[in-house]
XYZ file of C-alpha atoms in Angstrom:
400
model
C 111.841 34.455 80.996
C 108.683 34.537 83.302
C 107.691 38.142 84.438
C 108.813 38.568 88.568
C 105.665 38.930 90.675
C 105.264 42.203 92.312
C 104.033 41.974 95.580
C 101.490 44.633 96.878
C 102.766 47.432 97.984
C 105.962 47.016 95.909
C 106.370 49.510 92.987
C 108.084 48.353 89.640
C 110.748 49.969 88.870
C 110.352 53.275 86.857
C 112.265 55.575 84.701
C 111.834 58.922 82.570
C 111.026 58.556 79.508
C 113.003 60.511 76.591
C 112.052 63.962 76.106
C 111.005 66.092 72.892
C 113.962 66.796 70.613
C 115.606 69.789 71.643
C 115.364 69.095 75.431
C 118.059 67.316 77.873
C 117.605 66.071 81.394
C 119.296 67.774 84.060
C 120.197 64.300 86.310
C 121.232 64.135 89.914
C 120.471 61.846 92.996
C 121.371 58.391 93.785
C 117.821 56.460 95.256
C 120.392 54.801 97.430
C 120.830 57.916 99.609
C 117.287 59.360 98.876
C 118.656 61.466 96.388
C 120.608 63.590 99.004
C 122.254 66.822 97.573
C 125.620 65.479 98.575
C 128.782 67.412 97.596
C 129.177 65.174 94.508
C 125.808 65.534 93.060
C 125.806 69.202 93.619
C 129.011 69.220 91.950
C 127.467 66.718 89.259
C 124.684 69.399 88.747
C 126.824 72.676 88.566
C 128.728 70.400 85.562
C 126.080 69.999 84.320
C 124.729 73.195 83.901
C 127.998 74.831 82.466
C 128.414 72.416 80.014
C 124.202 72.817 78.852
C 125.479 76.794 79.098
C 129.089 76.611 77.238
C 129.259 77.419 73.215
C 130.897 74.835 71.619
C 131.757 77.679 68.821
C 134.065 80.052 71.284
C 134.059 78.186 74.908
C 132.480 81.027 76.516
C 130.167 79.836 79.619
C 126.719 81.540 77.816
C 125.073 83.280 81.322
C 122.182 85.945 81.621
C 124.370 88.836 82.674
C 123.747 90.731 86.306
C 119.946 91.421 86.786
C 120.678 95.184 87.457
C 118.946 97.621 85.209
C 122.167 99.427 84.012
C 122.942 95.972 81.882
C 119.990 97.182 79.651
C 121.854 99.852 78.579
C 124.818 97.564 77.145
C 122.239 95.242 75.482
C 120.830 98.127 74.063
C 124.322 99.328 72.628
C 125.197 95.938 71.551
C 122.085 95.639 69.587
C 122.811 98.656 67.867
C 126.536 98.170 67.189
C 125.613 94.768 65.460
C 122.876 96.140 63.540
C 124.534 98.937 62.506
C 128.373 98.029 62.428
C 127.994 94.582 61.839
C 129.857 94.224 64.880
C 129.297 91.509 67.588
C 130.219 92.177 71.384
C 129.861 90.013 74.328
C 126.449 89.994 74.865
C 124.973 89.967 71.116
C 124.047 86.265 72.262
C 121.603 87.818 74.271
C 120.107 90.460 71.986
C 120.268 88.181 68.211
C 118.647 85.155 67.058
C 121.197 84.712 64.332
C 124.229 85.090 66.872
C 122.134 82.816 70.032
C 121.995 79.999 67.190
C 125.842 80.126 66.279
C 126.959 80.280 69.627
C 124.315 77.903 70.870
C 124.632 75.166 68.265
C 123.998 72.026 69.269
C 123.079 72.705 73.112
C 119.961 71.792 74.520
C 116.572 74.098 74.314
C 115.871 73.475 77.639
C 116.696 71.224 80.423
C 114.301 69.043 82.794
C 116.055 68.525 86.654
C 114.987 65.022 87.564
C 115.462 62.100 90.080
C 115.755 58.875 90.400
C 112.720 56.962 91.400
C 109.215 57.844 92.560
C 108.753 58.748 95.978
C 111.523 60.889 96.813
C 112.371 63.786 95.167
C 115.162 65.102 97.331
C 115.823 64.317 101.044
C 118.129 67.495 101.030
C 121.650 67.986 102.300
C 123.326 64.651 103.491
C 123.327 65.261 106.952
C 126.226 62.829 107.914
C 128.506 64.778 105.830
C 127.122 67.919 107.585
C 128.179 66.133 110.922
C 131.670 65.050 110.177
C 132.330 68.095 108.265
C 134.461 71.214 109.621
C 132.809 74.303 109.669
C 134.820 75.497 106.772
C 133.775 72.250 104.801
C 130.226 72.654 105.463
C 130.296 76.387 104.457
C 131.966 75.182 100.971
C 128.639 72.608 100.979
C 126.025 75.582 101.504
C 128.104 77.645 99.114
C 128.795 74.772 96.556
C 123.956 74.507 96.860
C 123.834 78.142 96.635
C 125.833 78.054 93.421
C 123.814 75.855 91.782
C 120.610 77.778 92.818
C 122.710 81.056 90.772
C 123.132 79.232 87.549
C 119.819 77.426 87.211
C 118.227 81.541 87.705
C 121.104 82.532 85.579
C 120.771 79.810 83.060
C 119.132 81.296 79.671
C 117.528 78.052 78.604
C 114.531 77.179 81.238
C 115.143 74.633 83.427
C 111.788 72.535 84.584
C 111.600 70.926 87.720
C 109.894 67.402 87.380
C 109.199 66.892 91.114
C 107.500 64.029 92.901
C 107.505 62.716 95.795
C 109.100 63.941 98.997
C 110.882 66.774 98.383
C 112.806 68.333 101.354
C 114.866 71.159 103.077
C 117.001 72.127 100.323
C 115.657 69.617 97.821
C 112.383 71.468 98.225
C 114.556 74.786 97.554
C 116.123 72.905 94.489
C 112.486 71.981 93.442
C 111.167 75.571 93.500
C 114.466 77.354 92.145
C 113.360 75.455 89.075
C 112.113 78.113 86.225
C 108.988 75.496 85.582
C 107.877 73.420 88.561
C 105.727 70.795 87.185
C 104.402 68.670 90.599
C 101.812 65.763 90.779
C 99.276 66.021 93.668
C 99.202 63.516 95.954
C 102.529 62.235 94.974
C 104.586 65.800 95.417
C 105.204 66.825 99.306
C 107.607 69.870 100.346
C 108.463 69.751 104.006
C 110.922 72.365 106.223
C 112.300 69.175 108.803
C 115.152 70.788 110.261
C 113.680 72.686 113.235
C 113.248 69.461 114.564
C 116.725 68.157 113.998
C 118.277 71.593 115.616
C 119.262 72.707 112.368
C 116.501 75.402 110.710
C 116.359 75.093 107.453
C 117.213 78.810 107.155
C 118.811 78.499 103.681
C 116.203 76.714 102.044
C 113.496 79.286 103.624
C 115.534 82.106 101.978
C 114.788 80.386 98.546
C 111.569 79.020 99.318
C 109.847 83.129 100.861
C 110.406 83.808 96.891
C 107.873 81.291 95.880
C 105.425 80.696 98.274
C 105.554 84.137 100.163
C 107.172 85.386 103.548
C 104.499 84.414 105.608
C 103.701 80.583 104.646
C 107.820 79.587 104.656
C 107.725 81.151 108.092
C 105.028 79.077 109.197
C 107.041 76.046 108.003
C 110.113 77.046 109.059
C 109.236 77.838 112.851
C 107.089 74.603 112.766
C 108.864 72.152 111.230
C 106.844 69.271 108.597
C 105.152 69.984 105.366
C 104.362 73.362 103.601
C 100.557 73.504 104.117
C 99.499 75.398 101.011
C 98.694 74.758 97.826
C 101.158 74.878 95.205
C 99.448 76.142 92.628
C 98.339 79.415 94.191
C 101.975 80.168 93.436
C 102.823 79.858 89.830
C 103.054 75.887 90.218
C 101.882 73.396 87.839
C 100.355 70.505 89.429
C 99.311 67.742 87.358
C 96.244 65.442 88.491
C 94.685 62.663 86.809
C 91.625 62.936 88.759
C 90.812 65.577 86.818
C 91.275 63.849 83.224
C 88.702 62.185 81.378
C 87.982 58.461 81.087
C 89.876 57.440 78.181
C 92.817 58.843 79.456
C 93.355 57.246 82.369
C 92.009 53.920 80.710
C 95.507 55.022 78.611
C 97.398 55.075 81.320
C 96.303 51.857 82.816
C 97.359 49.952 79.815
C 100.764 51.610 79.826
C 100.898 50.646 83.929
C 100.155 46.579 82.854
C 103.409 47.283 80.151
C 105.149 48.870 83.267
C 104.108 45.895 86.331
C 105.978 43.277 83.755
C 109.456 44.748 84.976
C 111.111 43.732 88.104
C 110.206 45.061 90.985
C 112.168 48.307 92.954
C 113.276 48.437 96.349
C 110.299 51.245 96.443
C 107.242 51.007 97.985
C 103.834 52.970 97.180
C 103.242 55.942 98.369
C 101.593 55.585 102.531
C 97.972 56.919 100.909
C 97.854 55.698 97.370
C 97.689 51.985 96.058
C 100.465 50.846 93.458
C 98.431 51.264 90.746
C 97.460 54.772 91.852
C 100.964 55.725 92.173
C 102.017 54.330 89.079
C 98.997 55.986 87.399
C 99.820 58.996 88.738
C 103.405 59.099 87.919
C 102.697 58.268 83.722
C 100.234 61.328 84.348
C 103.214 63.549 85.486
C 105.211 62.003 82.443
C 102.980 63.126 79.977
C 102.128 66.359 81.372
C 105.968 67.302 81.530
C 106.237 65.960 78.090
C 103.448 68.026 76.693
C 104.784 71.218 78.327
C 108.443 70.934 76.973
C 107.100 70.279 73.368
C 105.160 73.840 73.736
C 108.330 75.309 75.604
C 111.191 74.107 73.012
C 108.553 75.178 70.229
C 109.663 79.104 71.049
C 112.366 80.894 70.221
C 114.513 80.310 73.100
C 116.787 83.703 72.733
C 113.332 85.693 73.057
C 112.898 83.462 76.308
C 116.128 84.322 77.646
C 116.116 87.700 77.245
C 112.500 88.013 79.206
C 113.618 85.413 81.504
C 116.496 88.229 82.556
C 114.014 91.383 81.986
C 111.446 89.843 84.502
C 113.942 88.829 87.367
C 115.787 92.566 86.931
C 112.116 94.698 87.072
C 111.787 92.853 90.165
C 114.500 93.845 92.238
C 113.036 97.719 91.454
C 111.372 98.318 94.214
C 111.455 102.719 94.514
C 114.914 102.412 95.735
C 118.079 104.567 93.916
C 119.441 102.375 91.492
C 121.686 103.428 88.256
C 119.138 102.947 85.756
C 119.791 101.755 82.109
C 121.562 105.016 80.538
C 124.450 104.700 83.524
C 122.681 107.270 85.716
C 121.889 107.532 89.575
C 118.414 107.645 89.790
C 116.788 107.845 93.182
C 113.883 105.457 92.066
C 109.917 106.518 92.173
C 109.358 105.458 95.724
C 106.309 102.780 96.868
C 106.722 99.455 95.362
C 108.234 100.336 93.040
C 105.695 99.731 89.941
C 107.060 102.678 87.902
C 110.101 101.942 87.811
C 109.338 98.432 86.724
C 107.058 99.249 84.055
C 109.186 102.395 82.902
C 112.285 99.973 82.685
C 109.637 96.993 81.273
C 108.724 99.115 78.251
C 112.268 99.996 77.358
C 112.912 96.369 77.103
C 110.016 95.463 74.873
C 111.078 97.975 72.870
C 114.479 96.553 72.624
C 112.467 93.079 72.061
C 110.594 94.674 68.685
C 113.490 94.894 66.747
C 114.416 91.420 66.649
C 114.074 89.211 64.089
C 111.819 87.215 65.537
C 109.495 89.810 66.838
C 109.204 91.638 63.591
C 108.405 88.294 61.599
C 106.063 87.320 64.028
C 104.176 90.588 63.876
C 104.106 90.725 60.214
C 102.690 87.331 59.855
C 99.906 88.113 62.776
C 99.281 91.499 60.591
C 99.036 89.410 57.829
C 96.531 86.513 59.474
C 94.602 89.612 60.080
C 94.338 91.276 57.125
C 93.054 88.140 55.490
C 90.694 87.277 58.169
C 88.933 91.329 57.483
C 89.368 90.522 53.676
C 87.404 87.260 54.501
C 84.772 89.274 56.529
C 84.623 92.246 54.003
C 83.767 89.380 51.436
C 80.848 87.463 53.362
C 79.468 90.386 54.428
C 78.938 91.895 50.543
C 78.262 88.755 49.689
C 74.725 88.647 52.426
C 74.079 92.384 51.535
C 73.820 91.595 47.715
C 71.941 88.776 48.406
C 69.311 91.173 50.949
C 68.951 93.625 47.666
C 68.148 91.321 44.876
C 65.018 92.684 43.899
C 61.742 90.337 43.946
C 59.730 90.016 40.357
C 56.789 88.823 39.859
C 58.729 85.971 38.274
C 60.583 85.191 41.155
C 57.222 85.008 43.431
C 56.051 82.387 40.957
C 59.159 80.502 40.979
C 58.609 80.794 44.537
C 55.184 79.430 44.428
């Protein structure tokens, strides 16, 4: 069968590619709708992420536990009652390598949220079902999104964003709640549209003031339209071809001929970029999301988890009383909070050094080491013996 002509302007149609072993996609969004969080796909993504989170060994859903510092102090004990004792409690998921990989067995590494299409990340809520909803409806909506924002911070395995396109109100807030954001310039746009609709986007500001600071959500919150910073002043990865060498992109233009041979989408390009741009740009994204979860599933994922938890708890200290890890009312060092964080930060790592992974992967660094000085030692006797030969006058005629 002949290949369908694409006209200009007309994008092929595109899909992910399969990831690394190890990794799963985290799918939601029907193009149809413009990938609106609806009730059913938030519903289709909180499904999603029990069932990446549930052990098929005991059926327990497999959570990081509250980030309060207290919960230290039960990691702690469980670590020791399972090293000692043998015994395993209800968090010894969290604390052993051995027990994460029974419980864990055969459950993705890590997950990578993606949409449908090229242009349109996420157009946010689906504001006719905000309309013809009651208010209590509507509320179970907001609390059905804010759900999902819990579990992918709660979720132990990290959870990439793949984001391009138009990403907005809430689906910009999905975007960012992501543990890895991995954007394309030019093809990734965040916008706050609801103070023009007469509904702030007040919700989505509350995740988005985490990521890109109080006073830039503000500014797109009171003003309506697109976040005017750059993403990757705030722990963003933004992928860009432009910035590739020549043989790359000659790479991706041969995989873009492959691509124009399928039938066309209902998509357009994007308003700035030609159709080969945009598809150029999009394999970019592709391969820089593929190289990243390679590195990512590469690590030991309990380790991951466990920091993943330790970072999000040392930054709720903030000088206030807490109960710190020992069970104890503590009224908290005052300022902002940076000794409490690092005192509770160290107690952690050394939690982390008696894992297995952490004490084979400092014995074979030791190691690397020692045999890198051995190496050194060597040469360097090796040059000084050669310096004190002594010169004869047999030598100088060899010489000669």
């Amino acid at each position: 069968m002949a290949s369908q002509a694409i006209p200009r302007g007309i994008l092929p149609r595109i899909t992910h590619p399969p990831l690394p072993p190890g990794a799963s996609y985290l799918n939601f969004g029907r193009y149809a709708v413009r990938n609106a969080m609806t009730r059913h796909e938030l519903q289709r993504l909180k499904d999603q992420l029990i069932k990446a989170n549930t052990s098929p060994k005991t059926g327990r859903q497999l959570f990081l536990p509250a980030f309060k510092p207290r919960t230290l102090g039960h990691l702690e004990k469980s670590h020791d009652l399972l090293t000692k004792h043998g015994e395993a409690d209800e968090y010894a998921w969290l604390v052993s390598t051995r027990v994460w990989e029974e419980e864990r067995k055969g459950l993705p590494k890590l997950l990578v949220l993606a949409s449908p299409g090229v242009n349109v990340f996420s157009s946010g809520h689906h504001l006719e079902e905000i309309q013809n909803g009651s208010r209590d409806e509507v509320r179970e909506i907001f609390g059905l999104c804010a759900e999902v924002m819990s579990l992918i911070r709660r979720s132990p395995i990290l959870v990439m964003g793949k984001i391009h396109g138009f990403a907005s109100g809430a689906g910009a807030q999905l975007a960012l709640a992501t543990d890895v954001p991995v954007t394309s310039k030019f093809l990734t746009e965040l916008v706050l549209p609801g103070a023009d609709l007469g509904l702030p986007c007040t919700s989505p500001a509350a995740g988005l003031s985490r990521v890109l600071g109080s006073r830039t959500t503000w500014l797109g919150l009171a003003r309506g339209g697109g976040i005017r910073d750059s993403l990757s002043f705030h722990g963003v990865e933004v992928d860009d071809p432009d910035t590739k060498n020549k043989e790359t992109n000659s790479r991706y233009l041969e995989q873009a001929a492959a691509i124009f041979k399928r039938p066309p989408s209902e998509e357009k390009s994007m308003p700035h970029l030609s159709v080969e741009d945009t598809v150029r740009r999009r394999l970019s994204l592709d391969e820089k999301v593929d190289r990243f979860v390679t590195r990512l599933t590469r690590r030991d994922t309990q380790q991951t988890a466990i920091t993943k938890w330790a970072f999000w708890t040392q930054i709720g200290l903030r000088g206030q009383p807490h109960i710190n890890a020992d069970g104890v009312q503590v009224e908290g060092c005052g300022g902002d909070g940076f000794e409490d964080a690092v005192a509770f930060a160290g107690r952690v790592m050394a939690l982390h050094s008696q894992s297995e992974v952490a004490k084979a992967g400092i014995s074979q660094f030791l190691h690397a080491a020692a045999v890198k000085r051995e190496k050194r030692q060597r040469a360097l006797e090796e040059s000084e013996g050669q310096e004190n030969v002594p010169v004869t006058p047999e030598v100088i005629s060899e010489e000669k």
